[in-house]
Short mmCIF file of C-alpha atoms and ligand atoms in Angstrom, two decimals:
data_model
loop_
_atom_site.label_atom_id
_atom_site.label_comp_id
_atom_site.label_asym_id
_atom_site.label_seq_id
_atom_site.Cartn_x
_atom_site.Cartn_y
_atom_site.Cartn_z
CA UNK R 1 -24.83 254.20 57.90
CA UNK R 2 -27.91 253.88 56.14
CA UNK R 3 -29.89 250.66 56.64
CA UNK R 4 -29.23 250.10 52.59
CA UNK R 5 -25.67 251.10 52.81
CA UNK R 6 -25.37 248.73 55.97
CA UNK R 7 -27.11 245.46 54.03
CA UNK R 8 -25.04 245.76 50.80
CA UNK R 9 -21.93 246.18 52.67
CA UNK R 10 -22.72 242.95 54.28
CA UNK R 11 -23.15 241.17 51.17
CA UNK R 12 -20.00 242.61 49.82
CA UNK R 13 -18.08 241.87 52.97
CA UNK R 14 -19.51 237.95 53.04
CA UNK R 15 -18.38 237.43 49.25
CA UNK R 16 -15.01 238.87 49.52
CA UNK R 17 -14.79 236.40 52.72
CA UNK R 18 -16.00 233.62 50.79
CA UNK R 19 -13.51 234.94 47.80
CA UNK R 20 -10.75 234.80 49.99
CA UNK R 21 -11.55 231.56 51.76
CA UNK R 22 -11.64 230.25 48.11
CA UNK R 23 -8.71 231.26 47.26
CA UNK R 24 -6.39 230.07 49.75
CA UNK R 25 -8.01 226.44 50.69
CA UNK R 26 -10.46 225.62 48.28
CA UNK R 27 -12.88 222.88 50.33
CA UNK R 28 -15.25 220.92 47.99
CA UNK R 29 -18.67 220.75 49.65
CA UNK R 30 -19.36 219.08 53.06
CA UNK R 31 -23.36 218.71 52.48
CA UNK R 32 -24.38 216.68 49.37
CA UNK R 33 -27.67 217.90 47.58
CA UNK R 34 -30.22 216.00 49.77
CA UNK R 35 -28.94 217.10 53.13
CA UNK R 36 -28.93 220.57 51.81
CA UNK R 37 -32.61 220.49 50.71
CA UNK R 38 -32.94 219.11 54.23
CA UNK R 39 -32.00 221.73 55.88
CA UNK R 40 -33.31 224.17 53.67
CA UNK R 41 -36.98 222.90 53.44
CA UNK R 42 -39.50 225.38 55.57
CA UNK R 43 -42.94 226.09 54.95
CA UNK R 44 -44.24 229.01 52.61
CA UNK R 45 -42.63 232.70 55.45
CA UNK R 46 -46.15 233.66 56.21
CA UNK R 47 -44.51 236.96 56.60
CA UNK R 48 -41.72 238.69 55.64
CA UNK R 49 -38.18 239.35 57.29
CA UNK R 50 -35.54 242.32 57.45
CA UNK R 51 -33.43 242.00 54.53
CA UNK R 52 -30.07 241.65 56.54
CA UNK R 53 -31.85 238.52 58.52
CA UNK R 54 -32.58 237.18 55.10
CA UNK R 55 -29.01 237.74 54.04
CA UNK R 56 -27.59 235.67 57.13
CA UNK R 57 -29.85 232.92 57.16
CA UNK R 58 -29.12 232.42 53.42
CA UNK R 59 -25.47 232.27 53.97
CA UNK R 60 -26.16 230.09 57.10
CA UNK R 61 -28.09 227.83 54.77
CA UNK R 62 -25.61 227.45 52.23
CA UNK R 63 -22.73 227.21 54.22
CA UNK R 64 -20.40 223.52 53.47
CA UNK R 65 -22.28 223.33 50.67
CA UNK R 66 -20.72 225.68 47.85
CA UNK R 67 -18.06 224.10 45.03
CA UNK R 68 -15.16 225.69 45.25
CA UNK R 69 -15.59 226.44 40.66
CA UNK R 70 -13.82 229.88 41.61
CA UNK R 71 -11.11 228.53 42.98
CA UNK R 72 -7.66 227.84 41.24
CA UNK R 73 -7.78 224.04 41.85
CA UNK R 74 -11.10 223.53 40.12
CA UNK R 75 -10.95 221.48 37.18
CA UNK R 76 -14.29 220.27 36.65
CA UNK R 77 -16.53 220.23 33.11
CA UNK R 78 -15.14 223.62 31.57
CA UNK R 79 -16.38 226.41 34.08
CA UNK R 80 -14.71 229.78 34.58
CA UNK R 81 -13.89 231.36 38.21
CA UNK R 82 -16.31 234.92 37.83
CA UNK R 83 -13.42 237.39 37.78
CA UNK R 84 -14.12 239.77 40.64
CA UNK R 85 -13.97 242.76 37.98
CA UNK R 86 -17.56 240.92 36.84
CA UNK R 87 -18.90 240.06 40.13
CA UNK R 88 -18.32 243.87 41.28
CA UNK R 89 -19.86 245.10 37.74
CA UNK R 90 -23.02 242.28 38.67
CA UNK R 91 -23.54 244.04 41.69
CA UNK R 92 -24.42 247.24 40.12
CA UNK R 93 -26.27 245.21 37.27
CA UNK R 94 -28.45 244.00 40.48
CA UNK R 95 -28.74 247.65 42.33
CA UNK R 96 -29.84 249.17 38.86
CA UNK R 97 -32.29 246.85 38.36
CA UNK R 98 -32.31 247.79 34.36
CA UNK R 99 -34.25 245.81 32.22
CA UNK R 100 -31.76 245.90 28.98
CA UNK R 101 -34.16 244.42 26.45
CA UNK R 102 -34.52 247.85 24.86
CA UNK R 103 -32.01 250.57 23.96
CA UNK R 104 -34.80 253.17 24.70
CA UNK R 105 -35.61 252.22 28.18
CA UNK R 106 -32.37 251.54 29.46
CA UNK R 107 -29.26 253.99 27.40
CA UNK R 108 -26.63 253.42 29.52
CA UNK R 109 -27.09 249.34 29.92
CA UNK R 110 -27.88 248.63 26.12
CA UNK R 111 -24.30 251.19 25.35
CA UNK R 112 -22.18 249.16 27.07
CA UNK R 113 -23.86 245.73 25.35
CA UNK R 114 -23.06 247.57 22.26
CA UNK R 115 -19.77 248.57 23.00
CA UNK R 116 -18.96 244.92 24.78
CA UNK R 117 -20.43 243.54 21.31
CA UNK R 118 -17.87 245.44 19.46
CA UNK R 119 -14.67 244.31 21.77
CA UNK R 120 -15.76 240.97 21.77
CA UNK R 121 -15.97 240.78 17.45
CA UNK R 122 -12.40 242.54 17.78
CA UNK R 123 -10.80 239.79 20.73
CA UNK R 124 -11.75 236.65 18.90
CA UNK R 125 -10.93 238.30 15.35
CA UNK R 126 -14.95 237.53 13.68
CA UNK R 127 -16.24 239.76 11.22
CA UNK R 128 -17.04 243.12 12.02
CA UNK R 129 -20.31 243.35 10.27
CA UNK R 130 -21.28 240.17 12.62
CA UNK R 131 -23.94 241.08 15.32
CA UNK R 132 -24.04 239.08 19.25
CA UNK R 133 -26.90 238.10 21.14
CA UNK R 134 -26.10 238.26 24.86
CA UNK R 135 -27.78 234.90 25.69
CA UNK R 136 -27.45 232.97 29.06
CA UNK R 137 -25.00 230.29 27.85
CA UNK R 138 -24.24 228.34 25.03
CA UNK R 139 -26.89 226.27 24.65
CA UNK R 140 -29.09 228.93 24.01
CA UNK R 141 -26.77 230.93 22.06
CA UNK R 142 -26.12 227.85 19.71
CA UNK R 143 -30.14 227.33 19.97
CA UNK R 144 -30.27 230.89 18.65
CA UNK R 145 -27.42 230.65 15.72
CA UNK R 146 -29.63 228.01 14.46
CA UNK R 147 -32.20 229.24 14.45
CA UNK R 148 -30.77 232.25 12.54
CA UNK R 149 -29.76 229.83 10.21
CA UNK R 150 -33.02 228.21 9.64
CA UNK R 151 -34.41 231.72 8.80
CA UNK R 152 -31.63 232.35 6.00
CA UNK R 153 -31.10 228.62 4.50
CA UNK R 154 -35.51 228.32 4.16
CA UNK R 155 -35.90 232.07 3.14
CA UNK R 156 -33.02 231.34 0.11
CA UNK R 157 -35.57 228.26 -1.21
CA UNK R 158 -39.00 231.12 -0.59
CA UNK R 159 -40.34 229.90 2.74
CA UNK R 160 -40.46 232.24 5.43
CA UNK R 161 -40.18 229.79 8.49
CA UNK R 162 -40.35 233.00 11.29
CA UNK R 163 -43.96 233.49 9.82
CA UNK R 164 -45.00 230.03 8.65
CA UNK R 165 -43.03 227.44 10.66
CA UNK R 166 -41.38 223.90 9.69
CA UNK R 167 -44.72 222.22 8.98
CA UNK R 168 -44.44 221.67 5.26
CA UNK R 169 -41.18 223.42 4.46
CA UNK R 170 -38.76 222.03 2.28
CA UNK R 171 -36.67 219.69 4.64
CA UNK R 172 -33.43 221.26 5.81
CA UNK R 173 -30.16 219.08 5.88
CA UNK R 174 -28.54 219.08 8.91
CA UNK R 175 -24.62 217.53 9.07
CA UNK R 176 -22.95 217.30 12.39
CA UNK R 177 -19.54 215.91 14.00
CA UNK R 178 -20.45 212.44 14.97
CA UNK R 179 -18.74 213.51 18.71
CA UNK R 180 -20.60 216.96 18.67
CA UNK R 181 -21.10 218.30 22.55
CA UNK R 182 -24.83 217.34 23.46
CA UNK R 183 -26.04 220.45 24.17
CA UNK R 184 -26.39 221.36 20.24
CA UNK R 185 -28.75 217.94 19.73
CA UNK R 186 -30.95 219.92 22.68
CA UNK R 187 -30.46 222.89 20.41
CA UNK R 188 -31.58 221.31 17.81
CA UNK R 189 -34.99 219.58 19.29
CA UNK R 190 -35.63 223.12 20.83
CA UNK R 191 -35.34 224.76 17.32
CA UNK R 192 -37.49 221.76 15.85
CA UNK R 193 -34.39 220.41 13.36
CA UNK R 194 -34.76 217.72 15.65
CA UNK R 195 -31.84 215.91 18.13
CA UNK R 196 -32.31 213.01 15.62
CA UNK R 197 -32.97 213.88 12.13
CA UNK R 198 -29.41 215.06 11.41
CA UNK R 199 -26.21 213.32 9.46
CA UNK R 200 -23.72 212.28 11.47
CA UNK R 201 -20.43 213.27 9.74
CA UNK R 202 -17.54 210.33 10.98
CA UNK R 203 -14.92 212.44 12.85
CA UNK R 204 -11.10 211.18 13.42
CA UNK R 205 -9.28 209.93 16.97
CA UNK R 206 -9.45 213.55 18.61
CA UNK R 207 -12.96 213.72 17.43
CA UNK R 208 -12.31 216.49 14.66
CA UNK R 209 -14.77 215.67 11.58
CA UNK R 210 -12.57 214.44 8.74
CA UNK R 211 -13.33 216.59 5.10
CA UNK R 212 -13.49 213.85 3.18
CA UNK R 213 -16.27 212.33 5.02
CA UNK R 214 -18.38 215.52 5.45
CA UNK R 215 -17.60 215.85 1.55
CA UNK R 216 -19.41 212.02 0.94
CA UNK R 217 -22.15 213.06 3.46
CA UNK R 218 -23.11 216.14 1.59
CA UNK R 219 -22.26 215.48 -1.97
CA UNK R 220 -25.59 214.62 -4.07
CA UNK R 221 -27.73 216.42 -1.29
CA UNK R 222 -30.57 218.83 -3.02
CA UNK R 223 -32.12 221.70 -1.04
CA UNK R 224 -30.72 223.74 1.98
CA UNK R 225 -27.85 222.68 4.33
CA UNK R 226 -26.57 223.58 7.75
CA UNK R 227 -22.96 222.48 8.77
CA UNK R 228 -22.17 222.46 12.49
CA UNK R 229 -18.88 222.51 13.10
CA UNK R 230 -16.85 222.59 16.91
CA UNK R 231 -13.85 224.10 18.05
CA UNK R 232 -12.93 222.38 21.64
CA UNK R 233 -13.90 219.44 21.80
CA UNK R 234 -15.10 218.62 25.43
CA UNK R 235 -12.59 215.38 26.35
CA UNK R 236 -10.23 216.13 23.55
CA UNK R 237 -9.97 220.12 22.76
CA UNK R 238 -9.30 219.40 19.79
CA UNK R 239 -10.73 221.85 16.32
CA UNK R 240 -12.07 220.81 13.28
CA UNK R 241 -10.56 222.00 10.22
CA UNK R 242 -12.24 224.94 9.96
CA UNK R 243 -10.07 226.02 6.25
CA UNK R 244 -11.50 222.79 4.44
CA UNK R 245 -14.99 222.45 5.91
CA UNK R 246 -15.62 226.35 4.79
CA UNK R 247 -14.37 225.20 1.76
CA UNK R 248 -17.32 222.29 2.16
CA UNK R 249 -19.51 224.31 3.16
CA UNK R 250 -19.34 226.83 0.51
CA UNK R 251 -19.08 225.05 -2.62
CA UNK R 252 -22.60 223.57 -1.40
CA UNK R 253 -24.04 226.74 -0.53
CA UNK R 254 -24.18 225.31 2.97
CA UNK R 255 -24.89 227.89 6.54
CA UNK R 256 -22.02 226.83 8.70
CA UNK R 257 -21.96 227.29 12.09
CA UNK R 258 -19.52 226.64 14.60
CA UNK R 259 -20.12 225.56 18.34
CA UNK R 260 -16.46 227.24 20.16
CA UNK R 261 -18.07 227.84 23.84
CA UNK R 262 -14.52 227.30 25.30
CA UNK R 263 -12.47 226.82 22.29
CA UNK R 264 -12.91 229.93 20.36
CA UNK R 265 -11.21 231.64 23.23
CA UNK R 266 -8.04 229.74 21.61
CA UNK R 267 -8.10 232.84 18.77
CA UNK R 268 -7.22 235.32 21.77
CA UNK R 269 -4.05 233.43 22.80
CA UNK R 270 -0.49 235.09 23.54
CA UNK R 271 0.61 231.39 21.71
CA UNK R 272 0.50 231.39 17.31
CA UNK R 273 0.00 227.98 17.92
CA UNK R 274 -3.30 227.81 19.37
CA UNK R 275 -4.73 230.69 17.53
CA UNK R 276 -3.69 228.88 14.48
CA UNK R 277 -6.32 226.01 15.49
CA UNK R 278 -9.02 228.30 14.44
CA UNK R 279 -7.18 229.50 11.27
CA UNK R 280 -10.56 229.31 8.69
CA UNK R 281 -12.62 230.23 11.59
CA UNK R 282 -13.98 233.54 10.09
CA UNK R 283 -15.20 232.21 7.17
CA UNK R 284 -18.10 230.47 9.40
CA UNK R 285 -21.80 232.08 9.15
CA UNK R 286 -22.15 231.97 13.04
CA UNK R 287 -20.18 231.03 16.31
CA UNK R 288 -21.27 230.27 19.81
CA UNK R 289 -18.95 230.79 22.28
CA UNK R 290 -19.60 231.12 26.22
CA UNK R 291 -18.70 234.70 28.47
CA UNK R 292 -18.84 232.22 31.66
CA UNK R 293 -16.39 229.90 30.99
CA UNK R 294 -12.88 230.56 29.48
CA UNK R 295 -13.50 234.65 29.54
CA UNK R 296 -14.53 234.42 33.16
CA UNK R 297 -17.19 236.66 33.38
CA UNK R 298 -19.64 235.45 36.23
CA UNK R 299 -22.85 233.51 35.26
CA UNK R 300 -24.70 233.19 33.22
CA UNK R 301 -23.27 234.34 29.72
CA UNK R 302 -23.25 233.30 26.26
CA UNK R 303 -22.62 235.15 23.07
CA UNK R 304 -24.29 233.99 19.76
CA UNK R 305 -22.36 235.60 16.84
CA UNK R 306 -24.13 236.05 13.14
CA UNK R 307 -22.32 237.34 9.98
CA UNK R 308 -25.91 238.25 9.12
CA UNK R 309 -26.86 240.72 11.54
CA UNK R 310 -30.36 240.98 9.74
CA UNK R 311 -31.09 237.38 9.87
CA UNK R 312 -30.43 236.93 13.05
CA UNK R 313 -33.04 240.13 14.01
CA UNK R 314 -35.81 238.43 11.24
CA UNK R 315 -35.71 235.01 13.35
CA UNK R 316 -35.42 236.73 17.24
CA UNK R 317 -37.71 240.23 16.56
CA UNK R 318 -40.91 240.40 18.35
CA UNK R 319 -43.03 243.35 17.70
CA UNK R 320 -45.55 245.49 19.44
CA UNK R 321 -46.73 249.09 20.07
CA UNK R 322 -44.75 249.37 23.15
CA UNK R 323 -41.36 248.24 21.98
CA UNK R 324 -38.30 250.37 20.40
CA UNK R 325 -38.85 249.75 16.81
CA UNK R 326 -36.05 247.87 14.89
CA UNK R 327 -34.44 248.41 11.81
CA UNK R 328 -33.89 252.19 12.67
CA UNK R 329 -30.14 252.29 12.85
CA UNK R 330 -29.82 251.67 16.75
CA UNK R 331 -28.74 248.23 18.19
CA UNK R 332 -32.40 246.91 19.87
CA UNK R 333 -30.78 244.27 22.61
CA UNK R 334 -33.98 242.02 22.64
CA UNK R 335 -33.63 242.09 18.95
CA UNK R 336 -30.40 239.14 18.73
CA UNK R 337 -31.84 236.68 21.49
CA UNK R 338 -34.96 234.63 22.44
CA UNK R 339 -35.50 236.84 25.76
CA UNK R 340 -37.10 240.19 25.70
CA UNK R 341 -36.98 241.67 30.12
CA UNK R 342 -33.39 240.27 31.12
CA UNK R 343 -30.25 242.05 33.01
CA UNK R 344 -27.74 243.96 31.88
CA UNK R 345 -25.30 241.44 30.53
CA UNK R 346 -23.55 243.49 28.30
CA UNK R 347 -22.15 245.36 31.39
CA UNK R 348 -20.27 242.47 33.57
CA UNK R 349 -18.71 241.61 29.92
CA UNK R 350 -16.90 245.22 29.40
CA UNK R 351 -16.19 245.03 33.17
CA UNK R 352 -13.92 241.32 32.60
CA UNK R 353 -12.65 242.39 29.23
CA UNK R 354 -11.55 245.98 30.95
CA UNK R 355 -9.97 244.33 33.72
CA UNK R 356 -7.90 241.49 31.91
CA UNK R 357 -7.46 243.52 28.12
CA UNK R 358 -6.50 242.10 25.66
CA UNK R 359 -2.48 241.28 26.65
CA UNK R 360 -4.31 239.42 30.42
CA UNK R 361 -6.90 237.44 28.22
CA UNK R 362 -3.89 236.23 25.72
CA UNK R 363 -1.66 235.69 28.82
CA UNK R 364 -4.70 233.60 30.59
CA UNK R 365 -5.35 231.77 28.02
CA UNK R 366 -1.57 230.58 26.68
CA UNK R 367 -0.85 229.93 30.15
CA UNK R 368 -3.99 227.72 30.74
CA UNK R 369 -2.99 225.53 27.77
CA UNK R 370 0.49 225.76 28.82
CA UNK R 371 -0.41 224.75 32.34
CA UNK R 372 -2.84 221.55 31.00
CA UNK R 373 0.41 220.28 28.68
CA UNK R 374 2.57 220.04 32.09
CA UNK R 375 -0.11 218.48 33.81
CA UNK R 376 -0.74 215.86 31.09
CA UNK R 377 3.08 215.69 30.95
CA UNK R 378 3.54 215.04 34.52
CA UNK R 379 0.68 212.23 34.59
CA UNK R 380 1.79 210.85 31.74
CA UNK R 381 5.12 210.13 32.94
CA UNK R 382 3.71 207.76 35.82
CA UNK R 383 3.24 204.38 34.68
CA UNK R 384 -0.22 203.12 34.77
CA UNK R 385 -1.81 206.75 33.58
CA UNK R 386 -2.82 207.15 29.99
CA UNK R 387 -3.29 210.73 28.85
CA UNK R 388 -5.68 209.63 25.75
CA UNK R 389 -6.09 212.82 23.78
CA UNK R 390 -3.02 215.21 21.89
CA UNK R 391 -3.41 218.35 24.72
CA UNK R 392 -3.76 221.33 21.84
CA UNK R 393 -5.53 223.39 24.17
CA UNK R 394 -6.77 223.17 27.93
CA UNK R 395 -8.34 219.66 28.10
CA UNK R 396 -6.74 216.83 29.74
CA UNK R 397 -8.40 213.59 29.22
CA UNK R 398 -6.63 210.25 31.25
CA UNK R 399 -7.50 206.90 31.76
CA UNK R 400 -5.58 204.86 35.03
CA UNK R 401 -6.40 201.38 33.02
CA UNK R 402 -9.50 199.75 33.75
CA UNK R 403 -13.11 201.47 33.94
CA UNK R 404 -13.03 201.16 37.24
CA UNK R 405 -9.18 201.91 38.18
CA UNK R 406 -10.49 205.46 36.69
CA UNK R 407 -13.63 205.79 38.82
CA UNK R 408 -11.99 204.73 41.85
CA UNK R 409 -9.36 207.30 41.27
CA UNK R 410 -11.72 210.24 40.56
CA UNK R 411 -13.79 209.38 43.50
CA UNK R 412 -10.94 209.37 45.86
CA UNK R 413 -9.57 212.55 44.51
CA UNK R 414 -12.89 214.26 45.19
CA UNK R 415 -12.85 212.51 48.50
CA UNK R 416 -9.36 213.98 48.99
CA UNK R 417 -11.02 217.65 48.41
CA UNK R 418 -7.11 218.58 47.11
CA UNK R 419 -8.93 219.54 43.71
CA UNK R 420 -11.98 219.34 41.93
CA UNK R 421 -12.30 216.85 38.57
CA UNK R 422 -14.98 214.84 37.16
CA UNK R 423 -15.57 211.96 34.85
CA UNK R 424 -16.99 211.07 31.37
CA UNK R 425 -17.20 208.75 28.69
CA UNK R 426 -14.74 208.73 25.58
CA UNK R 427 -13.67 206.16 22.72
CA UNK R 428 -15.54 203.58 24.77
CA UNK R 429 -13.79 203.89 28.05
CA UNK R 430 -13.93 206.30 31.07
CA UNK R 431 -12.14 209.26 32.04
CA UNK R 432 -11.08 211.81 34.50
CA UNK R 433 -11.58 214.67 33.00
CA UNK R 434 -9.58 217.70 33.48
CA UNK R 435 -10.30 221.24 32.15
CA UNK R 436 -7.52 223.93 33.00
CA UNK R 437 -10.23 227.07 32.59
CA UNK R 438 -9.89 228.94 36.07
CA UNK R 439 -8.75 232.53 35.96
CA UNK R 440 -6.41 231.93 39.44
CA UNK R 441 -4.67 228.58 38.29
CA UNK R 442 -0.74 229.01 38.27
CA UNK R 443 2.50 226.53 37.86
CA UNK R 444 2.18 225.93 41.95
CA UNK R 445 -1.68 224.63 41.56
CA UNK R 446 -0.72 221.90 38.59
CA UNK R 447 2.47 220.50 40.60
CA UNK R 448 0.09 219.89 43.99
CA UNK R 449 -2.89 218.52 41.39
CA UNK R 450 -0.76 216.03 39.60
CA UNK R 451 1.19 214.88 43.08
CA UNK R 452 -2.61 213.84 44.19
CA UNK R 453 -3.81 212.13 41.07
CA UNK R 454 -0.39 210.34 41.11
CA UNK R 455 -0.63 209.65 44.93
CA UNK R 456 -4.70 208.84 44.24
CA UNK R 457 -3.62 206.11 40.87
CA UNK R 458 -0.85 204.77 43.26
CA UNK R 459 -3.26 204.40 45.99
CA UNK R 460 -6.38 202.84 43.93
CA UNK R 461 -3.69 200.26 42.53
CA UNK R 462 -2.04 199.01 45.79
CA UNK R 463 -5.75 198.16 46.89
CA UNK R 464 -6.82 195.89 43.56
C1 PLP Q 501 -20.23 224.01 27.87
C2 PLP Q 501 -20.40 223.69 26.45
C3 PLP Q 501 -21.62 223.90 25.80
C4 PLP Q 501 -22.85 224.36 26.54
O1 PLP Q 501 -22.63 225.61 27.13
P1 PLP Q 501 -23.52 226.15 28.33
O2 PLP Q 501 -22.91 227.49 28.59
O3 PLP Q 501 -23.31 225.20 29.46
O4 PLP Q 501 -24.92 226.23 27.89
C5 PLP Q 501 -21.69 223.66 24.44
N1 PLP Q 501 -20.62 223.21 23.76
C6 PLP Q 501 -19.43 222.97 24.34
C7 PLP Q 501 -18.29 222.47 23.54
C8 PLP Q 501 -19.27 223.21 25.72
O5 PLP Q 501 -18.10 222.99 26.31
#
């Protein structure tokens, strides 16, 4: 074997170890962060080592302190489980070494973007003329929406803000969802609309904006608009009403823009009933939506979809001798994000969506929300567990009565290691939230799950 042949086989045989590990007894990490670092921490190599030496003393270094996200038990924030199909594509992504900024330096890489871009507009049912930036997540793919929506909303009242900035431009209006996912208000200071300087629109129990109150926040407002909009919201799932806020939107001459980074996935499922929570959808001006959690693909991936392909290229172009030029017909990568050098993400994107196809993405995705109504069903049936939010899609927020009833639970359950879920903050009180978003999950993982949070809530409340 070649020495090459001999060191990627390696890596390929440790992940498919690790895969399988994974996949028959998850184990949440041994080694918090600081022991980790501990054992980690070296001086500067002052020279180098073989390759395969550096491949075992990284997996040495690393080893009982991995989360188990790929596993089928892992319900923590929203995060996907890297279908293999991707991780296998990634591989030759890495080996290629293509720089996909630009069509003309890399064909093959910038094809497949185009051809994933395509596929993608035709899954979640968006507007074909639409173009997608292949960003890293989406918080920079709603960063980038906006900012393709500052371009078009300033250029309509004569100000070029690509070439002249925000410094004495003609204030924009920003309305929000008063329970909007943070990562947009960091969108928004990176863009320079500011976290802040926005108007909060008052949104209803499942945090879904209510019409009538974005229609008193934006009547009698002069000058250009942008309405951001969410579908899946992060404790409840829940969608605004997309058919009356385009409705808003457009008798104001407002951009609208929708954050979906899990929920737009809800448009691809086997079930009428959650696609028809994004009914109105397509009458948006952009949509974020995330490749790394609900599609699977491994990280990092995020897709930020533009009606107006143009706009988007005016407020992401860069420009110099060396570079592909735009506006020539061909799709220029670099052209619909922030980065210019980056990997091939277009590639472990066709890989996922060629592995699962349309009937396995509609399958995964009914059955996730499927799987998150038992599991709110079966905890809901204990006494003493609250499941706080309607379970439309694959969110399960509950509350086992006091504050700190809840964050005894969720500690014990990661101390338990049976599953992975987390915590937040919602309507004032805390959480354990669950997010049914691996690719692996089946019927058999949600029985075990809820017979250790019911065994964890019975436990916590024998002791106080
Ligand atoms: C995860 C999430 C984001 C941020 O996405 P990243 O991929 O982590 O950058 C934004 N909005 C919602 C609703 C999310 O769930």
């Amino acid at each position: 074997m070649s020495d090459l042949k001999q060191l990627f086989t390696q890596a390929a045989e440790a992940a498919a170890h690790y895969r399988d590990q994974v996949a028959e007894a998850p184990e949440l990490p041994r080694l918090a962060y600081k022991a980790l670092v501990e054992r980690m921490s070296a001086p500067v190599p002052e020279s180098g080592s073989a390759p395969d030496a550096v491949l075992r003393e990284l997996l040495a270094l690393t080893e009982g302190g991995l989360m188990p996200i790929v596993g089928p038990r892992f319900f923590g924030w929203v995060n996907g489980a890297s279908h293999p199909a991707g991780v296998a594509a990634d591989i030759m992504v890495a080996a290629w070494g293509q720089n996909a900024g630009f069509h003309t330096a890399t064909p093959a890489a910038s094809a497949m973007e185009a051809v994933a871009e395509r596929w993608l507009l035709d899954l979640l049912d968006l507007p074909e003329e639409s173009g997608i930036g292949f960003a890293t997540g989406a918080t920079v793919a709603n960063a980038t929406c906006l900012a393709a929506a500052r371009t078009h909303v300033l250029g309509k009242v004569g100000w070029d803000a690509d070439a002249d900035g925000l410094f004495g431009a003609p204030p924009v209006h920003v309305l929000i969802g008063a329970e909007a996912h943070s990562s947009l208000f960091a969108s928004l200071q990176l863009i320079g609309f500011g976290a802040r300087r926005v108007i909060k629109v008052d949104v209803d129990g499942e945090g879904r904006i209510i019409p009538a109150a974005l229609e008193r926040a934006i009547a009698g407002l002069e000058g250009p608009k942008v309405i951001i909009a969410q579908a899946g919201h992060i404790n409840s799932g829940a969608f605004d009403p997309f058919t009356d806020i385009a409705a808003i939107a457009r008798a104001h001459d407002a951009w609208l823009h929708v954050d979906g980074a899990f929920g737009l996935w809800a448009r691809a499922s086997a079930n009428a009933a959650e696609r028809a929570l994004t009914n109105g959808i397509e009458h948006c001006d952009s949509w974020c939506t995330d490749g790394h959690k609900w599609l699977q693909v491994p990280y990092d991936c995020g897709f930020a979809i533009v009606r107006h392909k143009a706009t988007l290229e005016k407020a992401m172009t860069q420009w110099a001798s060396y570079l592909p030029q735009i506006g020539t017909g061909d799709r220029v990568p670099s052209a619909y994000v922030p980065e210019l050098s980056r990997r091939a993400r277009g590639v472990p994107v066709w890989a996922v969506i060629k592995a699962l196809g349309r009937d396995g993405i509609a399958e995964m995705v009914a059955r996730h929300c499927r799987l998150a109504r038992r599991l709110g069903e079966r905890l809901a049936a204990e006494p003493g567990i609250e499941v706080l939010n309607q379970v439309v899609i694959n969110q399960v927020s509950v509350s086992f009565g006091s504050d700190e009833a809840t964050r005894a639970v969720i500690a014990r359950i990661q101390e338990d290691g049976v599953l992975y879920a987390g915590g937040s903050h919602w309507r004032g009180r805390w959480v354990m939230r669950l997010s049914v978003t691996s690719g692996p999950t089946a019927d058999a993982d949600i029985e075990i799950t809820a017979d250790a949070i019911i065994a964890a809530a019975r436990a916590v409340k024998a002791l106080v």
